[in-house]
Short mmCIF file of C-alpha atoms and ligand atoms in Angstrom, two decimals:
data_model
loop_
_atom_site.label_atom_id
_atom_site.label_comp_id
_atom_site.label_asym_id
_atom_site.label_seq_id
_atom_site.Cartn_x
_atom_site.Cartn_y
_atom_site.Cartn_z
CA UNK F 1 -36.05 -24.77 7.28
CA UNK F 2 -37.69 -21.17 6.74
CA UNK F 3 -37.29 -21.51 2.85
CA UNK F 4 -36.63 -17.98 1.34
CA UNK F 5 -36.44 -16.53 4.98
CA UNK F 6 -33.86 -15.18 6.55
CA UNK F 7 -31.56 -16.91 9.23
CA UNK F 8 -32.86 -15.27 12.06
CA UNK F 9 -36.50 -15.91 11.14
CA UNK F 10 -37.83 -17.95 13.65
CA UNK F 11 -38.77 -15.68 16.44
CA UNK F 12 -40.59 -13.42 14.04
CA UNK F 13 -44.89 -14.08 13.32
CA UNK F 14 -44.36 -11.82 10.09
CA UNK F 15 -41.63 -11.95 7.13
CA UNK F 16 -39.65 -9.02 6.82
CA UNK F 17 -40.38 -5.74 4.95
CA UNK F 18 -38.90 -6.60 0.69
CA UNK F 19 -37.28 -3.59 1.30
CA UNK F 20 -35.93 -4.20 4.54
CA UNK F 21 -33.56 -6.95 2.99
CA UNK F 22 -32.62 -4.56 -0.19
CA UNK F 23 -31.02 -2.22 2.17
CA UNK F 24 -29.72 -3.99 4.22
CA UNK F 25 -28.23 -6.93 2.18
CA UNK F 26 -24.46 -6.60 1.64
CA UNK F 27 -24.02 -10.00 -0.41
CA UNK F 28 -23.12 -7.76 -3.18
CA UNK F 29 -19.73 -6.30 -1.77
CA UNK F 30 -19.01 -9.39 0.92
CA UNK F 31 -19.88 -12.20 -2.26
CA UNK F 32 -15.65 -11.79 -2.36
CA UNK F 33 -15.43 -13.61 0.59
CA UNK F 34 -16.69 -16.75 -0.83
CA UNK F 35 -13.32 -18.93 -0.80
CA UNK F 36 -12.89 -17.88 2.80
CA UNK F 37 -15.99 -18.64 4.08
CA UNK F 38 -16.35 -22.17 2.11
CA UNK F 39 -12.50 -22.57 3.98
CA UNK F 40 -13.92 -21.20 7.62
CA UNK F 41 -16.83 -23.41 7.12
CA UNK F 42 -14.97 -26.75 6.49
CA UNK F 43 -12.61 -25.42 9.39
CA UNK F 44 -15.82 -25.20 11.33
CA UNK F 45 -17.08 -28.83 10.12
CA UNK F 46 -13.98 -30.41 11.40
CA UNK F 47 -14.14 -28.84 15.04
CA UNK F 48 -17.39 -29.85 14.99
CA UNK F 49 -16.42 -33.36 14.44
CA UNK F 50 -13.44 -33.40 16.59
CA UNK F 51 -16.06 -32.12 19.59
CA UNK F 52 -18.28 -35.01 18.74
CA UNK F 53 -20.64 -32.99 17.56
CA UNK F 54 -20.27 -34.06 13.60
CA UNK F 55 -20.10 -37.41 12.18
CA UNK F 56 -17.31 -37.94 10.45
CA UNK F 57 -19.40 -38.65 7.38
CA UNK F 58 -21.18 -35.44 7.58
CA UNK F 59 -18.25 -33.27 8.18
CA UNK F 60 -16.50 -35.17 4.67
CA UNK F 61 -20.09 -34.35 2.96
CA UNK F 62 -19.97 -30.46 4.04
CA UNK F 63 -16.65 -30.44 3.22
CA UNK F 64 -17.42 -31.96 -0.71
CA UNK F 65 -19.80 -29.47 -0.79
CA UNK F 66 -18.18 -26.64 0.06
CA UNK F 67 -15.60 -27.76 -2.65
CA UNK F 68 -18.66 -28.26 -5.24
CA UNK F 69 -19.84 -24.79 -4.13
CA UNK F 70 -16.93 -22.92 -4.96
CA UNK F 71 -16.19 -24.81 -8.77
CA UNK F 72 -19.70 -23.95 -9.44
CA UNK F 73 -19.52 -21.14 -8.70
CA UNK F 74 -16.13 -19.94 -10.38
CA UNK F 75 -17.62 -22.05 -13.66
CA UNK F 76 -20.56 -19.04 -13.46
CA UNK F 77 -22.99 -22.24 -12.88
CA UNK F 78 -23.70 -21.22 -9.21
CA UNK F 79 -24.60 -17.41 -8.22
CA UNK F 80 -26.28 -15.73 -4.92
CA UNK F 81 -29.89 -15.10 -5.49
CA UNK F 82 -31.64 -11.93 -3.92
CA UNK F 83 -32.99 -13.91 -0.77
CA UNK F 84 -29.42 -14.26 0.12
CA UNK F 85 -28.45 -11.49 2.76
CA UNK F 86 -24.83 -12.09 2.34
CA UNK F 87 -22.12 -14.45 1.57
CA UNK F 88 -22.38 -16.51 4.71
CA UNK F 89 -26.62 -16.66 4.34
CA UNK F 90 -25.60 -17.88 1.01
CA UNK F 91 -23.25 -20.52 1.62
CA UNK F 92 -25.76 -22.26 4.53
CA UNK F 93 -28.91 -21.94 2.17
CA UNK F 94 -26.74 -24.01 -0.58
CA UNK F 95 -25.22 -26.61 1.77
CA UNK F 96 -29.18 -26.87 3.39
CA UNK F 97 -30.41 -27.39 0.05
CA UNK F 98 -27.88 -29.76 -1.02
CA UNK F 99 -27.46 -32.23 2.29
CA UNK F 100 -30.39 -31.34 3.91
CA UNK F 101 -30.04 -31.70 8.26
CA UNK F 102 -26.34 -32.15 7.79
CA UNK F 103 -26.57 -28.82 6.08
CA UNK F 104 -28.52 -27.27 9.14
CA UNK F 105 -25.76 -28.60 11.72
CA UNK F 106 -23.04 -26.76 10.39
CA UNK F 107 -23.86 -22.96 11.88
CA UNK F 108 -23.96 -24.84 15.58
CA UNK F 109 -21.66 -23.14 18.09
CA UNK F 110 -20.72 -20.56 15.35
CA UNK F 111 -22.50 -17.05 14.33
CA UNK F 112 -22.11 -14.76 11.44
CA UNK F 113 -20.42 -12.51 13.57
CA UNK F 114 -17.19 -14.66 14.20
CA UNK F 115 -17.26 -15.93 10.66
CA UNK F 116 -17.30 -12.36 9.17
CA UNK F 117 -14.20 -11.53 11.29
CA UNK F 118 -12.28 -14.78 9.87
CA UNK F 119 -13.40 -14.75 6.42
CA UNK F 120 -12.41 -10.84 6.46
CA UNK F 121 -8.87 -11.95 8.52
CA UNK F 122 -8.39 -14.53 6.16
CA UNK F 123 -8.72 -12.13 3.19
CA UNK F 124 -7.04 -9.59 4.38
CA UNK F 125 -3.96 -11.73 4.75
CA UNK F 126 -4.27 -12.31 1.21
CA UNK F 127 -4.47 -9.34 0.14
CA UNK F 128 -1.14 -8.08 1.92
CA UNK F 129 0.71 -10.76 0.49
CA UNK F 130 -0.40 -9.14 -2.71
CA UNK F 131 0.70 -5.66 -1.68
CA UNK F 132 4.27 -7.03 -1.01
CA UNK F 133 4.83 -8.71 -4.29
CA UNK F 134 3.46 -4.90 -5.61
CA UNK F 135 5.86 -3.16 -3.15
CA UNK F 136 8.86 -5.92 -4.41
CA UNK F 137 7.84 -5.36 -8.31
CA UNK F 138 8.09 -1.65 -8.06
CA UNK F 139 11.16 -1.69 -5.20
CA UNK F 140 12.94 -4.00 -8.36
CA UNK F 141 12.27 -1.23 -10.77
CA UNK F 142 13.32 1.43 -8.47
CA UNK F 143 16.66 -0.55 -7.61
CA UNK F 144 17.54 -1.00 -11.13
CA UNK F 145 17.00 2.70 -12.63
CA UNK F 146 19.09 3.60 -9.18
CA UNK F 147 22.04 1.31 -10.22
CA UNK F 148 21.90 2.60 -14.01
CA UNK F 149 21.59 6.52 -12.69
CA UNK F 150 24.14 6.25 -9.65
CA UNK F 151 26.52 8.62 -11.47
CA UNK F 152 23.91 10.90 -13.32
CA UNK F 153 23.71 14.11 -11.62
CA UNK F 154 20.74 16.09 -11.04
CA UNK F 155 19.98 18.77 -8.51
CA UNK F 156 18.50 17.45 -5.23
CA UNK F 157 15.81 19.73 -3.98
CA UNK F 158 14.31 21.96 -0.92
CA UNK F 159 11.48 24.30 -0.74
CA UNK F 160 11.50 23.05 -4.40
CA UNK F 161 14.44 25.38 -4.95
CA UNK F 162 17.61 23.50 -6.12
CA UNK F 163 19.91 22.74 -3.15
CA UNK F 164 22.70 20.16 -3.69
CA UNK F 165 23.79 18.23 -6.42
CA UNK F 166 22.67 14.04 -5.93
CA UNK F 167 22.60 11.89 -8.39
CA UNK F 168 19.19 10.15 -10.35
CA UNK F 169 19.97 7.22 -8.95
CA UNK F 170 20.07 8.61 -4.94
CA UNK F 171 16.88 10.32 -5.46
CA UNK F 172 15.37 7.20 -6.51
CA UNK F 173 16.73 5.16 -4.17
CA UNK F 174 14.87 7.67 -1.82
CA UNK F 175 11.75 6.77 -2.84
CA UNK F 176 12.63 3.38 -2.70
CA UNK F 177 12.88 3.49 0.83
CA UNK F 178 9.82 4.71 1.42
CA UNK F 179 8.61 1.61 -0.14
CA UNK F 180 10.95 -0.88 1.71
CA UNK F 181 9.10 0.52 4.93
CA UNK F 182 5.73 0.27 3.58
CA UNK F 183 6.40 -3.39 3.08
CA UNK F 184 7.08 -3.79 6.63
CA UNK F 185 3.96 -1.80 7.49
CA UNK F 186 1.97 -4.97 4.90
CA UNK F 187 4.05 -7.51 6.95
CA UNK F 188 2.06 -6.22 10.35
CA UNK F 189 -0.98 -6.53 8.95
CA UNK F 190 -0.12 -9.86 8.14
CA UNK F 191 0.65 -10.24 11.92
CA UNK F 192 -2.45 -8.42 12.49
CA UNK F 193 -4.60 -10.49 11.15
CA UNK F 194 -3.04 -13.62 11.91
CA UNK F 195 -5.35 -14.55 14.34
CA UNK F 196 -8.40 -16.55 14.26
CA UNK F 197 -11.79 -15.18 15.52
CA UNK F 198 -13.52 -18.84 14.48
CA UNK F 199 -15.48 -20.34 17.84
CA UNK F 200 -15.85 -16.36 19.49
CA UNK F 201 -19.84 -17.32 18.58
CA UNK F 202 -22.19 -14.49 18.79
CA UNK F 203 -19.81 -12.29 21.25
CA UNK F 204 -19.10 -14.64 24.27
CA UNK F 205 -18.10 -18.24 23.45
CA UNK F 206 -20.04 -21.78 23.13
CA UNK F 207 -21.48 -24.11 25.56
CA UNK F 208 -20.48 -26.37 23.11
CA UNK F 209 -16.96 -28.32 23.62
CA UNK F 210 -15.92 -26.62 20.65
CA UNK F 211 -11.40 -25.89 20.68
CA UNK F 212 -10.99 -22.89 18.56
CA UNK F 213 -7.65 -24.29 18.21
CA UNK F 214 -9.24 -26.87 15.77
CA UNK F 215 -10.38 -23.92 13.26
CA UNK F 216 -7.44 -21.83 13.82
CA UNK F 217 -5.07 -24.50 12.43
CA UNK F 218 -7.12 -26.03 9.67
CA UNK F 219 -7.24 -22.26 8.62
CA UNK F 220 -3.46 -21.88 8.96
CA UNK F 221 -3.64 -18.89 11.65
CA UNK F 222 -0.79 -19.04 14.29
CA UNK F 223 -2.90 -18.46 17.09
CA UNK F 224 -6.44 -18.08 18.30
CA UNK F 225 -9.01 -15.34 20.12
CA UNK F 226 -7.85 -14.44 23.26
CA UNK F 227 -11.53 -13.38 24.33
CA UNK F 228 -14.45 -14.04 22.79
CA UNK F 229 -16.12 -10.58 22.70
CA UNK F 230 -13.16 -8.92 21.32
CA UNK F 231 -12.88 -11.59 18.55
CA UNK F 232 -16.08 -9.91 17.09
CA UNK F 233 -15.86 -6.38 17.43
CA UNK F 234 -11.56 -6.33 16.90
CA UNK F 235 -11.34 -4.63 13.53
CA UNK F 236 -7.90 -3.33 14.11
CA UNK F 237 -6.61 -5.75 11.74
CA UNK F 238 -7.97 -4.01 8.89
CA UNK F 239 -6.91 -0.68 10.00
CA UNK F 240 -3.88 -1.56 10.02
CA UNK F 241 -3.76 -2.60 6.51
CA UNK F 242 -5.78 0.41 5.68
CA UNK F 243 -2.96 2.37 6.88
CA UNK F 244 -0.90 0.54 5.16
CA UNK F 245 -2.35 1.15 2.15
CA UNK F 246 -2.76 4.86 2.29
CA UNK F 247 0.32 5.48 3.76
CA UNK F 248 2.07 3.14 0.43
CA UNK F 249 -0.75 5.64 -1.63
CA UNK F 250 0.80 9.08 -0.19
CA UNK F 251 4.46 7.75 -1.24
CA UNK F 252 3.38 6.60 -4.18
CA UNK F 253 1.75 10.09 -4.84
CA UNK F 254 4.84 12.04 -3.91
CA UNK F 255 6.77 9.64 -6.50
CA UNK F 256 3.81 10.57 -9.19
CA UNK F 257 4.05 14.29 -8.48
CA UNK F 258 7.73 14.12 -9.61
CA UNK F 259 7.58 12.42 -12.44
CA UNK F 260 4.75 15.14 -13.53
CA UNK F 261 7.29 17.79 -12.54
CA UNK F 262 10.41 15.93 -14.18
CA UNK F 263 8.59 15.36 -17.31
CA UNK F 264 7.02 19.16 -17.80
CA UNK F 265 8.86 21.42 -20.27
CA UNK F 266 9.95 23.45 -17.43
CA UNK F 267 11.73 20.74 -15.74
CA UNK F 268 12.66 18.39 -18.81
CA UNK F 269 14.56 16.01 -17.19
CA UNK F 270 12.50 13.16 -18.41
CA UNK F 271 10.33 12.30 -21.24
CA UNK F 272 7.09 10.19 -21.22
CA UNK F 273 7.08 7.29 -23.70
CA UNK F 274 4.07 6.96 -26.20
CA UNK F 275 2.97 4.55 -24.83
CA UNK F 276 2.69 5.65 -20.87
CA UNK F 277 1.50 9.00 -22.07
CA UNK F 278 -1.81 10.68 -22.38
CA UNK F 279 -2.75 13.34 -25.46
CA UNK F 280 -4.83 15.93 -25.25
CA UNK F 281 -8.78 16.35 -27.48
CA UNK F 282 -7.67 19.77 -27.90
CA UNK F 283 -4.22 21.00 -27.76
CA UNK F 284 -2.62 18.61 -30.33
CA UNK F 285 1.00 18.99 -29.19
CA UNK F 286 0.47 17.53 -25.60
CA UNK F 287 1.63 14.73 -23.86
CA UNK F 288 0.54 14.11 -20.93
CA UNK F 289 1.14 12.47 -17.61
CA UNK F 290 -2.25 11.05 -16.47
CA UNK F 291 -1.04 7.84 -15.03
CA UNK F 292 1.21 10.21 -12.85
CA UNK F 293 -1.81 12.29 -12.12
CA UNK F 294 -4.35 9.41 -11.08
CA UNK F 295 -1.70 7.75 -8.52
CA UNK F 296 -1.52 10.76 -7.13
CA UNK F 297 -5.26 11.59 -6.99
CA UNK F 298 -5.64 8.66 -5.92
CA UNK F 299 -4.42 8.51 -2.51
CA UNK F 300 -7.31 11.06 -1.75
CA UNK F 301 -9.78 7.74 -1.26
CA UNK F 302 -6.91 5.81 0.08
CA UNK F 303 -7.28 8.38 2.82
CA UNK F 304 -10.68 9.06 2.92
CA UNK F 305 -11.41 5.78 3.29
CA UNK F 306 -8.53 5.16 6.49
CA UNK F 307 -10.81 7.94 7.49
CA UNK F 308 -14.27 6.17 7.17
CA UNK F 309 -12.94 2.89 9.14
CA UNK F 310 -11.91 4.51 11.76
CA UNK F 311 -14.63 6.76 12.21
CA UNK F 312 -16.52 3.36 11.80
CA UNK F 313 -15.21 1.98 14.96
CA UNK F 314 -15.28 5.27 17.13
CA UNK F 315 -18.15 5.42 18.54
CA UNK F 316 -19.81 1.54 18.40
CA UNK F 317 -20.63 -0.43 21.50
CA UNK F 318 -18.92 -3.90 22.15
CA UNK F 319 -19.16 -6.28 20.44
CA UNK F 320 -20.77 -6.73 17.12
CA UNK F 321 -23.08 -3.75 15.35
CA UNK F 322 -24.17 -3.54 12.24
CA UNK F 323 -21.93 -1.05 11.13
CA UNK F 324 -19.06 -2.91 11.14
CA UNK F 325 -20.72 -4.58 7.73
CA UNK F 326 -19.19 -1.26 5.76
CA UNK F 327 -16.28 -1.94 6.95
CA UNK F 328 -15.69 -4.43 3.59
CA UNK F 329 -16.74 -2.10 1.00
CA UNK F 330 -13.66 0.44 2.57
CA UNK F 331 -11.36 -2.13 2.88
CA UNK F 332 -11.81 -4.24 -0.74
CA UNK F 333 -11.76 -0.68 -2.69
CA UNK F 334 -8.57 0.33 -0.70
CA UNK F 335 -6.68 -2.32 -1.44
CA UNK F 336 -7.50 -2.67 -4.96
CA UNK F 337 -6.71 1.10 -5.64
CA UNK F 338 -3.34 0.21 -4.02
CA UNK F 339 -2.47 -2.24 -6.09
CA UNK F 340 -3.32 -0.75 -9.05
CA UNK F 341 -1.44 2.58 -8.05
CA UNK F 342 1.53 0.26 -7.61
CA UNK F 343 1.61 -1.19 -10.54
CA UNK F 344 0.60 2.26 -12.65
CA UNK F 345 4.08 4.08 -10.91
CA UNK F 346 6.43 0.63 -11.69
CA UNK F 347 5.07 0.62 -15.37
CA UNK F 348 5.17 4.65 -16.10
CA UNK F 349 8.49 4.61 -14.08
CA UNK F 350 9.98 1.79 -16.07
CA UNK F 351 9.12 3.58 -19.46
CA UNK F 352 10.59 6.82 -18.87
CA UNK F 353 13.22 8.72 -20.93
CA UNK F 354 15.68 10.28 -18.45
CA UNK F 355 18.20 13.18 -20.03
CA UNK F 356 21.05 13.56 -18.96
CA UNK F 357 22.46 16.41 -20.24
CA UNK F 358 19.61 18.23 -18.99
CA UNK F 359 20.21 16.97 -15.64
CA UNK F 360 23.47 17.77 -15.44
CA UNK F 361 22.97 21.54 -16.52
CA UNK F 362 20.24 21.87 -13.87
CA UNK F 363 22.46 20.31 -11.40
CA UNK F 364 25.60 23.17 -12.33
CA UNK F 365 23.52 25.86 -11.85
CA UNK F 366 21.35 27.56 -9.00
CA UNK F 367 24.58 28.31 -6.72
CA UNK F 368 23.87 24.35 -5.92
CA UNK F 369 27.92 24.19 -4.86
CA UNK F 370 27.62 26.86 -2.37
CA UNK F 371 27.57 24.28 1.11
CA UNK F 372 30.32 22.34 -0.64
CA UNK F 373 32.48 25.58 -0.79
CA UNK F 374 31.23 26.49 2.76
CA UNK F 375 32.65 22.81 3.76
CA UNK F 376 36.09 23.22 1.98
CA UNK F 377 36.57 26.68 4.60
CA UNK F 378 35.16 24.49 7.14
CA UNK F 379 38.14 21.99 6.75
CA UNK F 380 40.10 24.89 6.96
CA UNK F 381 39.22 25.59 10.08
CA UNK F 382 37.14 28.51 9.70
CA UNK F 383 33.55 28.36 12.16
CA UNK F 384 30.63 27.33 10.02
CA UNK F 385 28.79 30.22 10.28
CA UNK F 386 32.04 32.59 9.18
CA UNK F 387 31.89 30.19 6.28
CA UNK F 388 28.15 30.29 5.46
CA UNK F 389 28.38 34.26 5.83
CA UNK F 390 31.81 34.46 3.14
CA UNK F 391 30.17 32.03 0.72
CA UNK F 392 27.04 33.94 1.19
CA UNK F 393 28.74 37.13 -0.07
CA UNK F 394 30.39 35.52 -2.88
CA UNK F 395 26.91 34.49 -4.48
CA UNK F 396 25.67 37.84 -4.08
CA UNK F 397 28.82 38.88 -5.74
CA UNK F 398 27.98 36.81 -8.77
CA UNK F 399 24.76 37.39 -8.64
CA UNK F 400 25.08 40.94 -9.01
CA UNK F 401 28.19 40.63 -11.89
CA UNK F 402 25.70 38.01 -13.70
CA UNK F 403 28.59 35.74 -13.70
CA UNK F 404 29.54 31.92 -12.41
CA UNK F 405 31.82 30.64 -9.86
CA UNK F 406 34.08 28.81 -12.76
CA UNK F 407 34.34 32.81 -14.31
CA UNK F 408 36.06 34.22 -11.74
CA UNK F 409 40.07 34.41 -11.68
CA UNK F 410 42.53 33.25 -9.01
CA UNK F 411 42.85 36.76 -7.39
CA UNK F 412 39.39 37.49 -7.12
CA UNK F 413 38.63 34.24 -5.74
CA UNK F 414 41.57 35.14 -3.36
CA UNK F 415 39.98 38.51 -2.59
CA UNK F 416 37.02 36.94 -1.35
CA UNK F 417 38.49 34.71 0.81
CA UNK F 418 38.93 31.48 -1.13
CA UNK F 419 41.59 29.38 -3.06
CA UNK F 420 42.32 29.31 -6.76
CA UNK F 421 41.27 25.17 -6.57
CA UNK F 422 38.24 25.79 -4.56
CA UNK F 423 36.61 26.71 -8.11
CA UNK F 424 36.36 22.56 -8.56
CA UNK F 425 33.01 22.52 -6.25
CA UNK F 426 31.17 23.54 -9.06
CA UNK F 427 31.99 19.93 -10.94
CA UNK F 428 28.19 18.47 -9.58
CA UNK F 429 30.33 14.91 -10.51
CA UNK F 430 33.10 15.91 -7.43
CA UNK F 431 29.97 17.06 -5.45
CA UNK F 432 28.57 13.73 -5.35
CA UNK F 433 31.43 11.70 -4.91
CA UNK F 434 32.70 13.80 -2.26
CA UNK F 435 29.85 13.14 0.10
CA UNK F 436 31.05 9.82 0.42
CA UNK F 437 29.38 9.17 4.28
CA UNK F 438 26.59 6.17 4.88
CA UNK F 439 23.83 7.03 3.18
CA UNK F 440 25.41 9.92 1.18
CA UNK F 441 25.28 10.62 -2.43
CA UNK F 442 28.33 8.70 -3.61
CA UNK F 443 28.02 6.42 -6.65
CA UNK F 444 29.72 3.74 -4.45
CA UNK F 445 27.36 4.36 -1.12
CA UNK F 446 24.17 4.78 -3.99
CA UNK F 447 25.33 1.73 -5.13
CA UNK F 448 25.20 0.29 -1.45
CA UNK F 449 21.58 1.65 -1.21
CA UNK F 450 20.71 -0.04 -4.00
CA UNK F 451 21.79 -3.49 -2.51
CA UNK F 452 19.89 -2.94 0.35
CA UNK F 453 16.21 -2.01 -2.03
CA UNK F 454 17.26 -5.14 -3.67
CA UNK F 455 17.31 -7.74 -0.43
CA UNK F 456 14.45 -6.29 0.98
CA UNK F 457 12.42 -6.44 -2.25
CA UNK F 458 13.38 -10.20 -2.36
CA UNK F 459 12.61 -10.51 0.93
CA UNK F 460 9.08 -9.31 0.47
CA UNK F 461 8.74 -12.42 -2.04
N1 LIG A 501 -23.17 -9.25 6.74
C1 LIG A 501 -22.73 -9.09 8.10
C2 LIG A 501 -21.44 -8.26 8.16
O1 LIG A 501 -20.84 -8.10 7.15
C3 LIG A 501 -22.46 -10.42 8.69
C4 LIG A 501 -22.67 -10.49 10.13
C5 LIG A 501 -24.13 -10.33 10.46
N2 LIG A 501 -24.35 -10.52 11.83
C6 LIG A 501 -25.48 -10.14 12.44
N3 LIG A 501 -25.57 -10.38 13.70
N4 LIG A 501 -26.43 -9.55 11.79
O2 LIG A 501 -21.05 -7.77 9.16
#
């Protein structure tokens, strides 16, 4: 063995440049991928030995070692040294040290470039699971502040200018089904990276009787490389739960941006606990919503780095390049700023103060009864757009009086076209329960919604 050389020594005369190997190294980012590669590697030793090409002695002795590898190094006994070029140069040097030739016969039929794309499949299967036990913990918060607000009324938004009265509970469940989606989009990544690239070699194969089947089940994948050469360069896998991610981010944001509006002064529907709220080194009186704030800033990266894989990919030739050894650092930090942004939004969300009161003023006022009223002439028989014109007029009527819909009497509702009862659109409570379709804002169809959050949260378990 080339002690202290790299791998792919042997057709060199000279060693290579000490700085050639410090930029170029990436065991610091891919040293993650330990557990998968020590599992890829004893999948590997066992096709081996099925092939004939491994005694079944040896494979049992990588496999102990592999085992020995990873205790050692979880107990902080065993660590990468700076000769290592990454995880996978790492994990052959240790097993050469440690069994000597049986050590060497391991990488045979097998290249880094098929193990990087199953230890990185393997992880990112992994890490989706986590994402959907993120998505469930925060759909399970969601579901229950939906079922406790189904009858508190707020005003339900366009243009950021109050529309129609819905309830707390409806506009949360909204959110929440942005989430139930983004578990889906997790559970075809899963699929996505289901299948095993172990036995692709270099880019085209093995002349070694080497069934990739072997690997692919020891590993637990469902299925195996169609074609070599796509084995190593297929990436799509990860973009897929890079999309994932930063699509899960952007919702997330959009959630965050609402609480910062529902818990300013100017809004006031909510109130940030002590504990989930930020002060200020200044201004003494604030509190502030930085956890809000950061999941919302941070879906920036989540899409930057989306972004950077795919621009990654673009323009390289089949099958493996170098580049595609940046596409871990994009990947690990995505999915880790996920899962924190998850679990940020479920805790904040969970430890707000909603009021009520406030709400329900906000949800009276703003004219937010006027479509409701339009409806009522609708049933009447009058054309929708006769309706939205008279209903039209009577706002600017009010408007210009400075007075509300509840102040006017029966004849000069009459006068304007209406009834004396039609005055019982402005209840925000009636509002709600009247739009009583699937999907609508009803406590009893919220309540449906909220059902539905709930199964697919436990189904993401
Ligand atoms: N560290 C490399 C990566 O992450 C492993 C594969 C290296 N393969 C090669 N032919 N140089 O992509």
């Amino acid at each position: 063995m080339n002690e202290g050389k790299p791998l792919w020594s042997g057709r060199f005369a000279g060693n290579p440049a000490a700085d050639l190997m410090r930029l170029t190294s990436s065991i610091e980012v891919d040293f993650v991928l330990l557990p998968y590669d020590l599992a890829a590697t004893k999948a590997h030793a066992r096709a081996l030995e099925k092939a004939g090409l491994l005694e079944p002695d040896a494979a049992f002795a990588i496999t102990d070692a592999c085992d020995e590898m990873e205790q050692q190094v979880i107990a902080g006994e065993l660590a990468p040294s700076p000769e290592d070029e990454d995880v996978h140069s790492f994990v052959e040097r240790i097993l050469t040290e440690r069994l000597g030739e049986t050590g060497k016969r391991v990488h045979a039929g097998r290249s880094r470039n098929d193990l990087v794309a199953t230890d990185l499949r393997l992880w990112c299967l992994d890490a989706a699971a986590g994402l959907k036990d993120g998505v469930a913990d925060l759909l399970e918060v969601i579901a229950r502040l939906a079922e406790t607000h189904a009858t508190a009324v707020m005003p339900g938004y366009t243009h950021l200018q109050r529309a129609q009265p819905v309830s707390l509970g409806f506009h949360l469940a909204a959110h929440g089904f942005a989430l139930v989606r983004d578990g889906a989009r997790f559970d075809h990544a899963i699929e996505a990276a289901g299948t095993s690239s172990l036995g692709a070699g270099a880019l085209a194969g093995t002349t070694l009787p080497i069934d990739p089947a072997v690997a692919a089940g020891e590993l637990g994948f469902s299925n195996h490389f169609d074609n070599a050469m796509d084995a190593v360069s297929d990436r799509d896998f990860a973009c897929d739960l890079a999309y994932a991610s930063a699509l899960c981010c952007v919702h997330l944001s959009r959630l965050g941006e609402e609480i910062v509006l529902w818990t300013s002064s100017e809004f006031g529907f909510a109130r940030l606990s002590d504990e989930w709220s930020t002060g200020s080194s200044m201004m003494p009186q604030k509190r502030n919503p930085d956890v809000a704030e950061l999941v919302r800033g941070r879906a920036a990266p989540a899409i930057g780095e989306l972004t950077s894989l795919l621009s990654l990919l673009k323009g390289i030739p089949l099958a493996y390049d170098r580049d595609l050894q940046e596409d871990k650092a994009l990947i690990f930090s995505t999915v880790a700023r996920t899962a924190g942004c998850l679990e940020a939004i479920a805790k904040l969300l969970d430890s707000l103060t909603f009021d009520g009161d406030r709400l329900e003023e906000a949800a009276a006022g703003g004219g937010a009864w006027a479509t409701d009223l339009a409806e009522r002439l609708v049933r009447r028989g009058v054309p929708f757009r006769a309706a939205h014109e008279t209903v039209g007029r009577l706002v600017k009527e009010l408007e210009t009086r400075g007075s509300q819909l509840t102040g006017l009497t029966a004849q000069e509702l009459q006068g304007l076209g209406f009834e004396p009862g039609d005055v019982e659109v402005a209840d925000p409570s009636r509002s709600i329960e009247a739009r009583n379709g699937p999907g609508g804002t009803a406590p009893a169809r919220v309540l449906e919604q909220v059902a539905t959050l709930k199964a697919a949260a436990a189904e993401l378990r």
